[in-house]
Coordinates of C-alpha atoms in Angstrom, one line a residue:
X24 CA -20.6 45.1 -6.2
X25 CA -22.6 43.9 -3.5
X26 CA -25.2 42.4 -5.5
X27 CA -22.8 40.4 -7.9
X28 CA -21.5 38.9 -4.7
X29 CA -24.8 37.3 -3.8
X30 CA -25.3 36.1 -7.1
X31 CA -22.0 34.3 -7.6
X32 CA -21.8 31.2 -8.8
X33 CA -19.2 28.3 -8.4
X34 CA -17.4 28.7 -11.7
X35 CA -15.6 25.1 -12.2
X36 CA -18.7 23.4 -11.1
X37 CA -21.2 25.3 -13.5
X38 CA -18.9 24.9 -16.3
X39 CA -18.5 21.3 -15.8
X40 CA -22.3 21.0 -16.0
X41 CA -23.1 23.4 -18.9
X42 CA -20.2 21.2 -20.5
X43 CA -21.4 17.6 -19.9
X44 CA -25.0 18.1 -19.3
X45 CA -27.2 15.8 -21.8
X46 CA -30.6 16.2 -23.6
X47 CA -32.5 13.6 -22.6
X48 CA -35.7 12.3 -24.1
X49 CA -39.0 11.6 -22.2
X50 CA -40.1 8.5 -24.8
X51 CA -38.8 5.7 -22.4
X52 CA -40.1 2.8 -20.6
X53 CA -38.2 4.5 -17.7
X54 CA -38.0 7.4 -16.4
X55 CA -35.0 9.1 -16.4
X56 CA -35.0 9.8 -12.8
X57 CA -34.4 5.7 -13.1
X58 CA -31.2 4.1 -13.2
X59 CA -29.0 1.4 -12.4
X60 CA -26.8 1.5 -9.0
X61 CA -30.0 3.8 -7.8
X62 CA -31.3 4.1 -4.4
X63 CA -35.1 3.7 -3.7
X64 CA -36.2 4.7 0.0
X65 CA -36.9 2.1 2.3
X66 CA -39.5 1.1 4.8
X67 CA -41.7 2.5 5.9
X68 CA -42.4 4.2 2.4
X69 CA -43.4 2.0 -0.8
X70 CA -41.0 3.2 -3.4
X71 CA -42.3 3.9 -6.9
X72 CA -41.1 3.0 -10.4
X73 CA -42.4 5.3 -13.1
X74 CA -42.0 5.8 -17.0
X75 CA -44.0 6.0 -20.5
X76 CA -45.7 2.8 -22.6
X77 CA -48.3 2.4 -24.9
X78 CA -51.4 3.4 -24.0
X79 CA -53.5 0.6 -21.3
X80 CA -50.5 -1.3 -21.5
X81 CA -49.7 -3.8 -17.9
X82 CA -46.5 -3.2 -16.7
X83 CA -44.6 -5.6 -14.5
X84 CA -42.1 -5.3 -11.8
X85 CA -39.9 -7.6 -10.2
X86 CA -37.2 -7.7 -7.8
X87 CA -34.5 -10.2 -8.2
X88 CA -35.2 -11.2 -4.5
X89 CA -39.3 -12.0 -5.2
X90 CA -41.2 -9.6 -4.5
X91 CA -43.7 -8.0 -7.8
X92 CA -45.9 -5.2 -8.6
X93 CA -47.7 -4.3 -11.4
X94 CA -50.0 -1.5 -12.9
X95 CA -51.8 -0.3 -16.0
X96 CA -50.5 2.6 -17.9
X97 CA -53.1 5.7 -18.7
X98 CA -54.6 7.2 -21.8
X99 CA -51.2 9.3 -22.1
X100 CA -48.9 5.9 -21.7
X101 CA -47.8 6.8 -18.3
X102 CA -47.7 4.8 -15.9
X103 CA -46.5 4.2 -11.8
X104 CA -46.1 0.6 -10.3
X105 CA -45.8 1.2 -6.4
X106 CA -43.2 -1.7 -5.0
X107 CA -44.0 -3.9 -1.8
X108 CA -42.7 -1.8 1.2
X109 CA -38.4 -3.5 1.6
X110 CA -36.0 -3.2 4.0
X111 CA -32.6 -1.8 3.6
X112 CA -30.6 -3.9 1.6
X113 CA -26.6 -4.4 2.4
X114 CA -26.3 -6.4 -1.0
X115 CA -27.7 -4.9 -4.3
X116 CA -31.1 -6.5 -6.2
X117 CA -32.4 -5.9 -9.9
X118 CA -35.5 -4.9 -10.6
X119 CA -36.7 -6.2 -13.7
X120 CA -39.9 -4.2 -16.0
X121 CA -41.8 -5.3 -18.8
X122 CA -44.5 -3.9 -20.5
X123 CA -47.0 -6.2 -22.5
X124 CA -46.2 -4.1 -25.5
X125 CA -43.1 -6.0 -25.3
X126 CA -40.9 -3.3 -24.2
X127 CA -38.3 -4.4 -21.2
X128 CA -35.6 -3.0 -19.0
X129 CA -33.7 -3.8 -16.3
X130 CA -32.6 -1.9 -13.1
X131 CA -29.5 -2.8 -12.1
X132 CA -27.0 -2.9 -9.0
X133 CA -30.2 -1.6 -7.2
X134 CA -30.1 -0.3 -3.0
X135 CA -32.9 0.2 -0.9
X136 CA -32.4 2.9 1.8
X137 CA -32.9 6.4 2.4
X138 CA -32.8 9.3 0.2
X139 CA -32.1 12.9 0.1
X140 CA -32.7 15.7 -2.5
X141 CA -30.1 18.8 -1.7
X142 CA -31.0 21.7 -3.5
X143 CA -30.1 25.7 -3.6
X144 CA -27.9 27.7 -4.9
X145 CA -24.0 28.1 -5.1
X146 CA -22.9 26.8 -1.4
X147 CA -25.0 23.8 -1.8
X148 CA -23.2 23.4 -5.4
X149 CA -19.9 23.9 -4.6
X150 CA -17.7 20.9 -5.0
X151 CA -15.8 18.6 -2.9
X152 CA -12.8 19.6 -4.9
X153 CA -13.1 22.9 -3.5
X154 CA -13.4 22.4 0.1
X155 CA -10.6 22.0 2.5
X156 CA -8.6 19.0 2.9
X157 CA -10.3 18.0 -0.8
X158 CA -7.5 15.1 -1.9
X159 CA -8.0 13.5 2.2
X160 CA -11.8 13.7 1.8
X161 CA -12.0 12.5 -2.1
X162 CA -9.6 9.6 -1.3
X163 CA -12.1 8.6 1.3
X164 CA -14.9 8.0 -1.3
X165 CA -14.1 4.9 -2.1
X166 CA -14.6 3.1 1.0
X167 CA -18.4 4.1 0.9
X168 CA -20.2 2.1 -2.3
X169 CA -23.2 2.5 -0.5
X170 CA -23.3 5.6 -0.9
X171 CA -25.2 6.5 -3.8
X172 CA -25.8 10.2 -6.8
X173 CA -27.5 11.4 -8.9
X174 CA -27.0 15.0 -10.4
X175 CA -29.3 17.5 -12.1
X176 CA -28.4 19.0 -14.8
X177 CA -28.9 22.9 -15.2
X178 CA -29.4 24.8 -17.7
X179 CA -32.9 23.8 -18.3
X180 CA -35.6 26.0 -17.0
X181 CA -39.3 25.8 -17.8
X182 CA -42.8 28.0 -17.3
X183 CA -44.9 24.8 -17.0
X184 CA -44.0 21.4 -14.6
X185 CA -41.7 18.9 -17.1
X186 CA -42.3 15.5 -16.3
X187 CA -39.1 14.2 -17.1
X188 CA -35.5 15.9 -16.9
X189 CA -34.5 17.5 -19.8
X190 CA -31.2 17.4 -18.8
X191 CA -29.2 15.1 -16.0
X192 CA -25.2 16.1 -15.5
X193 CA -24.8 12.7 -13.9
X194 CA -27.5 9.5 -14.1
X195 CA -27.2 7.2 -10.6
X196 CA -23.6 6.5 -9.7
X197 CA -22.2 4.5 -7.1
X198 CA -19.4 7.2 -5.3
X199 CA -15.7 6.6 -6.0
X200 CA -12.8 8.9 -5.8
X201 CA -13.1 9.3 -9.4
X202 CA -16.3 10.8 -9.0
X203 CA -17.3 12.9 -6.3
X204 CA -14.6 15.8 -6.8
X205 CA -17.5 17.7 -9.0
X206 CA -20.2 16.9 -6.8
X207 CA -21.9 18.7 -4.0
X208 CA -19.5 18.8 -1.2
X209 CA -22.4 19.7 1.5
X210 CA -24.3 16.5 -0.1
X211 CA -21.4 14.3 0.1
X212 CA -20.3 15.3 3.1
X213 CA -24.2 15.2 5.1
X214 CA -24.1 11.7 3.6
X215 CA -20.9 10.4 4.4
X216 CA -21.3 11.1 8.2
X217 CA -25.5 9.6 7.9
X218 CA -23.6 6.4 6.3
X219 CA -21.3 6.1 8.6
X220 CA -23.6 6.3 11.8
X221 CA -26.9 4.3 10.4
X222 CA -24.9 2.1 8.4
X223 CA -28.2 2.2 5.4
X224 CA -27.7 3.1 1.8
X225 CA -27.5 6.7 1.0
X226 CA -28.8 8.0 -2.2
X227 CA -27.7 11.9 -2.7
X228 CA -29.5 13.8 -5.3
X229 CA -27.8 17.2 -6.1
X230 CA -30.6 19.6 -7.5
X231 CA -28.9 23.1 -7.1
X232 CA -27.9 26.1 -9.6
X233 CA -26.0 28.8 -7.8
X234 CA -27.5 32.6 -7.8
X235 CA -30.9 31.3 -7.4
X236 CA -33.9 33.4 -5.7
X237 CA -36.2 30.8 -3.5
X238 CA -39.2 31.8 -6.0
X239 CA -37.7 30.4 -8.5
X240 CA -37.8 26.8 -6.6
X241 CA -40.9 27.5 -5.7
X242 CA -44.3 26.6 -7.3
X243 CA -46.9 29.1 -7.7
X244 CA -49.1 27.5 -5.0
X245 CA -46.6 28.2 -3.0
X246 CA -45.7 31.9 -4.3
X247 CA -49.2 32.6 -3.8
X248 CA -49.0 32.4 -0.3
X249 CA -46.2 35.4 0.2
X250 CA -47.9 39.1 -0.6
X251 CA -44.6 40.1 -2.8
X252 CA -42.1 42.7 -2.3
X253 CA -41.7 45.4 -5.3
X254 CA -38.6 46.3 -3.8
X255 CA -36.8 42.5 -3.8
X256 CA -33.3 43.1 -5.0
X257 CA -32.7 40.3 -7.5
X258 CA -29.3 39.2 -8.2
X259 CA -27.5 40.3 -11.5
X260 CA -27.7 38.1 -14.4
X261 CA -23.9 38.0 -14.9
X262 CA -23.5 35.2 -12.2
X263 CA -25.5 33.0 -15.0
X264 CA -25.6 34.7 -18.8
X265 CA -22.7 31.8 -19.5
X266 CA -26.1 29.2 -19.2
X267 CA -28.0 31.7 -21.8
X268 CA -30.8 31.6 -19.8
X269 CA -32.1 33.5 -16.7
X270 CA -33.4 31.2 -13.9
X271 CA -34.5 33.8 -11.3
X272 CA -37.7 33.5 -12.8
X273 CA -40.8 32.8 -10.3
X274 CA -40.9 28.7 -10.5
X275 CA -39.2 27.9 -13.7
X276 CA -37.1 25.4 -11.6
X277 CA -39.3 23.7 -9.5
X278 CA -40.8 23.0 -12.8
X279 CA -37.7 21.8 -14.2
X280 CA -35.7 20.8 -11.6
X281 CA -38.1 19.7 -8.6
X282 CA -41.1 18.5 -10.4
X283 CA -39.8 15.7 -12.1
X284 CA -38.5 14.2 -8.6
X285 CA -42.2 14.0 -7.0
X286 CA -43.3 10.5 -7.8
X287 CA -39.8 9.4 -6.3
X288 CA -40.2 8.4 -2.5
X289 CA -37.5 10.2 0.1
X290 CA -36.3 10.6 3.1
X291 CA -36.4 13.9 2.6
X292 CA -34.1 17.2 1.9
X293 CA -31.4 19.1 2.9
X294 CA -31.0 22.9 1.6
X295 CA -28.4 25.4 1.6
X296 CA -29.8 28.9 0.0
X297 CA -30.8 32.5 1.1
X298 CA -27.6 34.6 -0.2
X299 CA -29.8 35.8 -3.3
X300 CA -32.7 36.4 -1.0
X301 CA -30.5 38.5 1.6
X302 CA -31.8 41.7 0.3
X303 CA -35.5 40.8 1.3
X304 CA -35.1 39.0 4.5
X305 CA -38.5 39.8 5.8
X306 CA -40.4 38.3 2.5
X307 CA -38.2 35.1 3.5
X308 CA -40.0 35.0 6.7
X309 CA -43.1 33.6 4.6
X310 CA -41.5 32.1 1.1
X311 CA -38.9 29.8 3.3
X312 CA -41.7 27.9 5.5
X313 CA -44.1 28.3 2.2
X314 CA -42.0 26.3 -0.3
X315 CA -41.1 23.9 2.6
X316 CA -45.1 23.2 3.0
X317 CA -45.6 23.1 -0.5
X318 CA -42.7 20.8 -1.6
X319 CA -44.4 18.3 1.3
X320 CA -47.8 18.5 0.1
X321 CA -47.1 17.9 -3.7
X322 CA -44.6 14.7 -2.8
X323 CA -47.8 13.8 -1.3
X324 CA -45.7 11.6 1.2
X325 CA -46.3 13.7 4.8
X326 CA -44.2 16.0 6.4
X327 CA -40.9 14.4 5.2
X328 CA -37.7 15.4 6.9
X329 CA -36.1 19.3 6.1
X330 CA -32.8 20.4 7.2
X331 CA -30.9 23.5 5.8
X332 CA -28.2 25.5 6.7
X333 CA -27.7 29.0 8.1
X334 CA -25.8 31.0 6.2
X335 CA -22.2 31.7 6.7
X336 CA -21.0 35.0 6.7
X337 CA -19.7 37.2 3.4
X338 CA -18.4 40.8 3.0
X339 CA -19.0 43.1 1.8
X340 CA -22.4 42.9 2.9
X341 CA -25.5 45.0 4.9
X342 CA -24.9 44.7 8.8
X343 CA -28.6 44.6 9.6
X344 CA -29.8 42.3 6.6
X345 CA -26.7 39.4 7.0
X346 CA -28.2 38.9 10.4
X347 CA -32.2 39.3 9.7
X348 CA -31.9 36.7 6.5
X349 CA -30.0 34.3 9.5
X350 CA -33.2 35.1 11.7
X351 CA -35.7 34.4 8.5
X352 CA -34.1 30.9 8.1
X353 CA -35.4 30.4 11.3
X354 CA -39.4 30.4 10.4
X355 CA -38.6 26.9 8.6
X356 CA -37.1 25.7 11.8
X357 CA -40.8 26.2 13.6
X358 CA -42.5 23.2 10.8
X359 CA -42.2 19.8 11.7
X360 CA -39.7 17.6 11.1
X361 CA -37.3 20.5 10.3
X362 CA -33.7 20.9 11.7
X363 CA -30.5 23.9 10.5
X364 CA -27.2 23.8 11.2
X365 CA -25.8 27.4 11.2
X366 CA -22.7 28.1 9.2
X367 CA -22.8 31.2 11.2
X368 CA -18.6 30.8 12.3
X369 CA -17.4 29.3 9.4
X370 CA -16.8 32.0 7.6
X371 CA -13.6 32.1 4.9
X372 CA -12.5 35.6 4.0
X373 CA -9.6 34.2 1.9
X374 CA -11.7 32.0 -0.1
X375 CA -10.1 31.8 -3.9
X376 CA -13.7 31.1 -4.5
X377 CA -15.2 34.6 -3.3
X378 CA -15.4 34.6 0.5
X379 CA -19.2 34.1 -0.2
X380 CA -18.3 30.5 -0.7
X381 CA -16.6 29.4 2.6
X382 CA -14.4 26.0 2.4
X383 CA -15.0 24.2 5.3
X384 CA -18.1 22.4 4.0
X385 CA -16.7 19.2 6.0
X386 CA -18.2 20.8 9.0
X387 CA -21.2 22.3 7.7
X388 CA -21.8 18.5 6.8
X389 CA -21.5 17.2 9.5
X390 CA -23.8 19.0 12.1
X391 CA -26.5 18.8 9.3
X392 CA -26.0 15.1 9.9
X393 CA -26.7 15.9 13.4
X394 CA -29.6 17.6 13.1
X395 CA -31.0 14.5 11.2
X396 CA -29.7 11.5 13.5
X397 CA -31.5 13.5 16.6
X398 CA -34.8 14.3 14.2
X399 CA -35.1 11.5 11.6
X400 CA -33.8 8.6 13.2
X401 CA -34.2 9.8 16.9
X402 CA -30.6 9.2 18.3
X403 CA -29.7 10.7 22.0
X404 CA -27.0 13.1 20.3
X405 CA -26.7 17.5 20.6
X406 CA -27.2 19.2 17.8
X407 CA -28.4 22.4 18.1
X408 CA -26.0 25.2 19.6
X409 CA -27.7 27.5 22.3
X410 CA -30.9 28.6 21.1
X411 CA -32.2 32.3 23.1
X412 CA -34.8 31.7 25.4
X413 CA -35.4 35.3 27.0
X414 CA -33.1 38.1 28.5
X415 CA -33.9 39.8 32.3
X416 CA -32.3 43.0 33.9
X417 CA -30.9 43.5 37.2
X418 CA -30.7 47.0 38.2
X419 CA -29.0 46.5 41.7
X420 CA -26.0 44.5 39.4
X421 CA -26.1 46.3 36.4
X422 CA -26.3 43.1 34.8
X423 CA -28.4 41.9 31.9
X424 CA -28.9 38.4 31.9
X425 CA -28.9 36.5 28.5
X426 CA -30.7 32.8 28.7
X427 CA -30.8 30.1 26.2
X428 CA -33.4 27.0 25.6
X429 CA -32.3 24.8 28.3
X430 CA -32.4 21.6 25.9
X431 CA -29.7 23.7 23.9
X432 CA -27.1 23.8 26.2
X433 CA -25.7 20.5 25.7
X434 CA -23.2 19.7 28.2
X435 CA -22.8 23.2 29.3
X436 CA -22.0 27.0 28.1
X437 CA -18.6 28.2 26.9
X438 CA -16.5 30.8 24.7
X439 CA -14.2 30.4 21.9
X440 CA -11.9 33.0 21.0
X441 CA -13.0 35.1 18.0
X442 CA -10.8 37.4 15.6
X443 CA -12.6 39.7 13.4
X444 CA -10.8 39.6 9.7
X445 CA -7.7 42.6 9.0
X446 CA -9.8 43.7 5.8
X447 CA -13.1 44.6 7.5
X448 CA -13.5 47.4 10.1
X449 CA -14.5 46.8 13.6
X450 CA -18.3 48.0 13.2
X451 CA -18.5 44.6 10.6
X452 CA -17.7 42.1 13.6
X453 CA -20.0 42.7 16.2
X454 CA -20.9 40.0 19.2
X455 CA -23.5 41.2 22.4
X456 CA -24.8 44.5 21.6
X457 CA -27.5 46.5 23.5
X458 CA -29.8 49.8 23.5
X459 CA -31.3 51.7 26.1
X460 CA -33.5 54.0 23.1
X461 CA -34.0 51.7 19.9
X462 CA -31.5 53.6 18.1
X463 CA -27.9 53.3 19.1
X464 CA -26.7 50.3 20.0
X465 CA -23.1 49.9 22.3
X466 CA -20.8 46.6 22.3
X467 CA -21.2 44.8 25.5
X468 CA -18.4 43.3 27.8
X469 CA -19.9 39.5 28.5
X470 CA -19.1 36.6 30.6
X471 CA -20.5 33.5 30.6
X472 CA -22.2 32.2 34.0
X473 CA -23.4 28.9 34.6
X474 CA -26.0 28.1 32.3
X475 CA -26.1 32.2 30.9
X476 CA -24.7 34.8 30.0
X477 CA -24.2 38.4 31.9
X478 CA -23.7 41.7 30.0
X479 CA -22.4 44.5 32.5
X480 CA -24.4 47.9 31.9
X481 CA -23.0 51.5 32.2
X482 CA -24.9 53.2 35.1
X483 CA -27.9 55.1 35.0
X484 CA -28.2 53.3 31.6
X485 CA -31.3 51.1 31.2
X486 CA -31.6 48.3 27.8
X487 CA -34.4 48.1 26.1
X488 CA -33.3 45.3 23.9
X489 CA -30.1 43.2 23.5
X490 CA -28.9 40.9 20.2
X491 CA -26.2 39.0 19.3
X492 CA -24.2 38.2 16.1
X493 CA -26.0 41.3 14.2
X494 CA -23.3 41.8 11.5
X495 CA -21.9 40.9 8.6
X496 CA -19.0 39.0 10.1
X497 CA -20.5 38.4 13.3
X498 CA -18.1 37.7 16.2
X499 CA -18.8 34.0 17.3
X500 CA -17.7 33.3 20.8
X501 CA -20.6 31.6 22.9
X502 CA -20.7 27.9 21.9
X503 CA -21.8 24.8 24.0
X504 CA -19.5 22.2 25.1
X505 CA -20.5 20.1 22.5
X506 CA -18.7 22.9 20.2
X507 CA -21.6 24.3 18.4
X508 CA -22.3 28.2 18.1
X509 CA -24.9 30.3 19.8
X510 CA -27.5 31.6 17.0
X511 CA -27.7 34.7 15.6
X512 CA -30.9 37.1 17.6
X513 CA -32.3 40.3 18.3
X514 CA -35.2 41.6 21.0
X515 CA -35.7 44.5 18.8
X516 CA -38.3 44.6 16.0
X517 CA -36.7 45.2 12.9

């Protein structure tokens, strides 16, 4: 059914972690978000150290390379030692932490640089083994050991915040080719390409469990700020009864799965979810930007860097409500310090893993790693494809004129060839469209001119509103030379 398709999950991956997922006890002088061959974030944050002691009890930290911290843990042995603010480090330190209980531990093989939490649901989980060109790209993982992960488990969920991880699939690991065919492929692959151009340690944390709702990764500060929809359409609980428990449930992980992340400093986040939301696409509007406001004001550290993904196409699927959850995302992309890259063309109807799960997570990589070299660390580079900017009509020409954000153009406007899949119908691959009542809407003949694009109008016919891309499968063709894809929009209400 439809539904089932939107809650899929990625079935190797989830076994794999219901499989080798541990219980993990919170009586430790460190927390198990802690480990050796860890990243902690760089300048200009002060990265924390966290964990549980006796009561009052001083604890020390001390880099291998000088530099010390202390602090005093509370009533409820807790306790947080902030570091000095460090650099990025190209060789590896130890941290060394003693309590004056007597208890001692040592961090190990220890980077400082920048890190990333990637969370949602089954395309942000999907493995490198998975994608295209898997054995070329897992080979590859060895040449980066600055490069840095750290999975969550699932199959925890909670009603109340847990401050520790009740269970980890994978503590901190430095990447090899042994290790990164179960992990996150969009998470490897958005770090590999930041590695490679900012040359700083990378430390991925995969925080995803496919067929999620974005209410359950949100807290109830944040749920509170969305007027709820009675008629949401929540996905089927057959994409996750093999886990024997239910986690569309309104913030059971962000208490399990986020929470326990918030004294950690980052860079920031990268998210790929919205298939289980698809049904309500106009309740998105508000819970996207909401849990993006919210996850910034509980890490407490500003508005840290956000880039997610547009979602790639699936089928079978609702015409109208594949392209209004696209046009949802893009209410995150008006905060700060937010940048997408749309998967909108990278669609894989012969997927082995449901066409809902496209392969080519290489690219989707990739331009996310754009959109955070031009945002976070403020390189000259395109990354956005073109972006509508407003639409005219020229009677005398019969020609309506479709114009994009001038700073989206890149190095000019183009068309790719487009070829709509033999097992769909026509209707399910639609490009330019327009109406002259509201109601009907007729494919449009296109060209691109310049630095827009021209529709050509029957006569005596006068639009009232034009979109593009408002399908299922929507028929890509208008790039920039830079080879990303026009978005996904529609001058009618809907």
């Amino acid at each position: 059914t439809r539904r089932a398709a939107v809650g899929t999950s990625i079935t190797m991956k989830s076994a794999l972690f219901l499989f080798i997922g541990l219980a993990v006890s919170t009586a430790a002088l460190l927390s198990n978000a802690l480990g050796d061959h860890m990243v902690l974030q760089r300048e200009p944050f002060r990265s924390n150290l966290w964990g549980t002691t006796a009561a009052g009890a001083k604890v020390v930290c001390t880099v291998s390379t000088g530099e010390t911290a202390q602090g005093i843990a509370g009533g409820d042995g807790r306790w947080i030692v902030t570091l000095p603010m460090m650099n990025a480090t190209k060789v590896a330190v130890n941290i060394t932490v003693v309590s004056s209980n007597g208890e001692k531990a040592i961090l190990n093989n220890i980077l400082f640089g920048d890190v990333y939490v990637c969370g949602g649901q089954s395309n942000m989980e999907m493995p490198v083994g998975q994608t295209f060109d898997a054995a070329q790209q897992i080979a590859l993982a060895n040449n980066y050991p600055n490069v840095r992960t750290f999975v969550v488990g699932q199959g925890t969920i909670s009603p109340t915040p847990l401050s520790e991880f009740q269970t980890i699939a994978q503590g901190w690991t430095v990447v090899s080719s042994a290790n990164i065919p179960g992990f996150s492929a969009v998470c490897w692959y958005y770090g590999r390409n930041l590695y490679d151009s900012i040359q700083v340690p990378i430390g991925l944390i995969s925080d995803n469990w496919g067929g999620t709702i974005i209410q359950a990764w949100s807290s109830p500060d944040a749920l509170a700020k969305c007027v709820k929809d009675e008629h949401s359409i929540i996905p089927d609980d057959h994409s996750i009864s093999s886990k024997q428990v239910n986690p569309n449930q309104n913030s059971v992980l962000w208490n399990a799965m986020i929470y326990p992340l918030l004294t950690m400093r980052i860079k920031g986040a990268i998210w790929y979810q919205g298939e289980s939301n698809a049904p309500d696409p106009k309740n998105y509007m508000c819970s996207f930007p909401a849990m993006i406001t919210d996850w910034r004001a509980k890490w407490g550290q500003g508005d840290f860097y956000f880039f997610f993904v547009q979602l790639a196409p699936w089928a079978p699927f609702n015409n109208d409500l594949s392209a209004e959850i696209r046009v949802a995302q893009i209410m995150g992309f008006m905060l700060p310090n937010v940048g997408f890259a749309t998967a909108v063309d990278l669609g894989d109807i012969d997927s082995p893993y449901n066409n809902i799960h496209p392969r080519n997570k290489t690219e989707v990589g990739r331009r996310l790693s754009l959109a955070a070299r031009s945002i976070a660390y403020h390189q000259e580079i395109e990354w956005m494809g073109p972006f509508f900017k407003t639409w005219t009509y020229d009677a005398a020409s019969l020609r309506l004129k479709v114009f994009y954000e001038p700073s989206s153009l890149g190095s000019g406007l183009t068309t790719h060839a487009f070829a709509c899949p033999s097992v769909l119908p026509p209707s399910s691959c639609q490009g330019f469209e327009m109406t002259a009542d509201g109601v009907t809407w007729y494919h449009a003949d296109y060209g691109v001119v310049g630095d827009h694009v021209e529709l050509l109008c029957p006569p005596n016919w006068i639009p009232i509103a034009v979109r593009y891309l408002w399908s299922e499968w929507p028929a890509t063709t208008v790039f920039n030379k830079d080879g990303l894809p026009a978005y996904p929009f529609s001058t009618a209400a809907w």
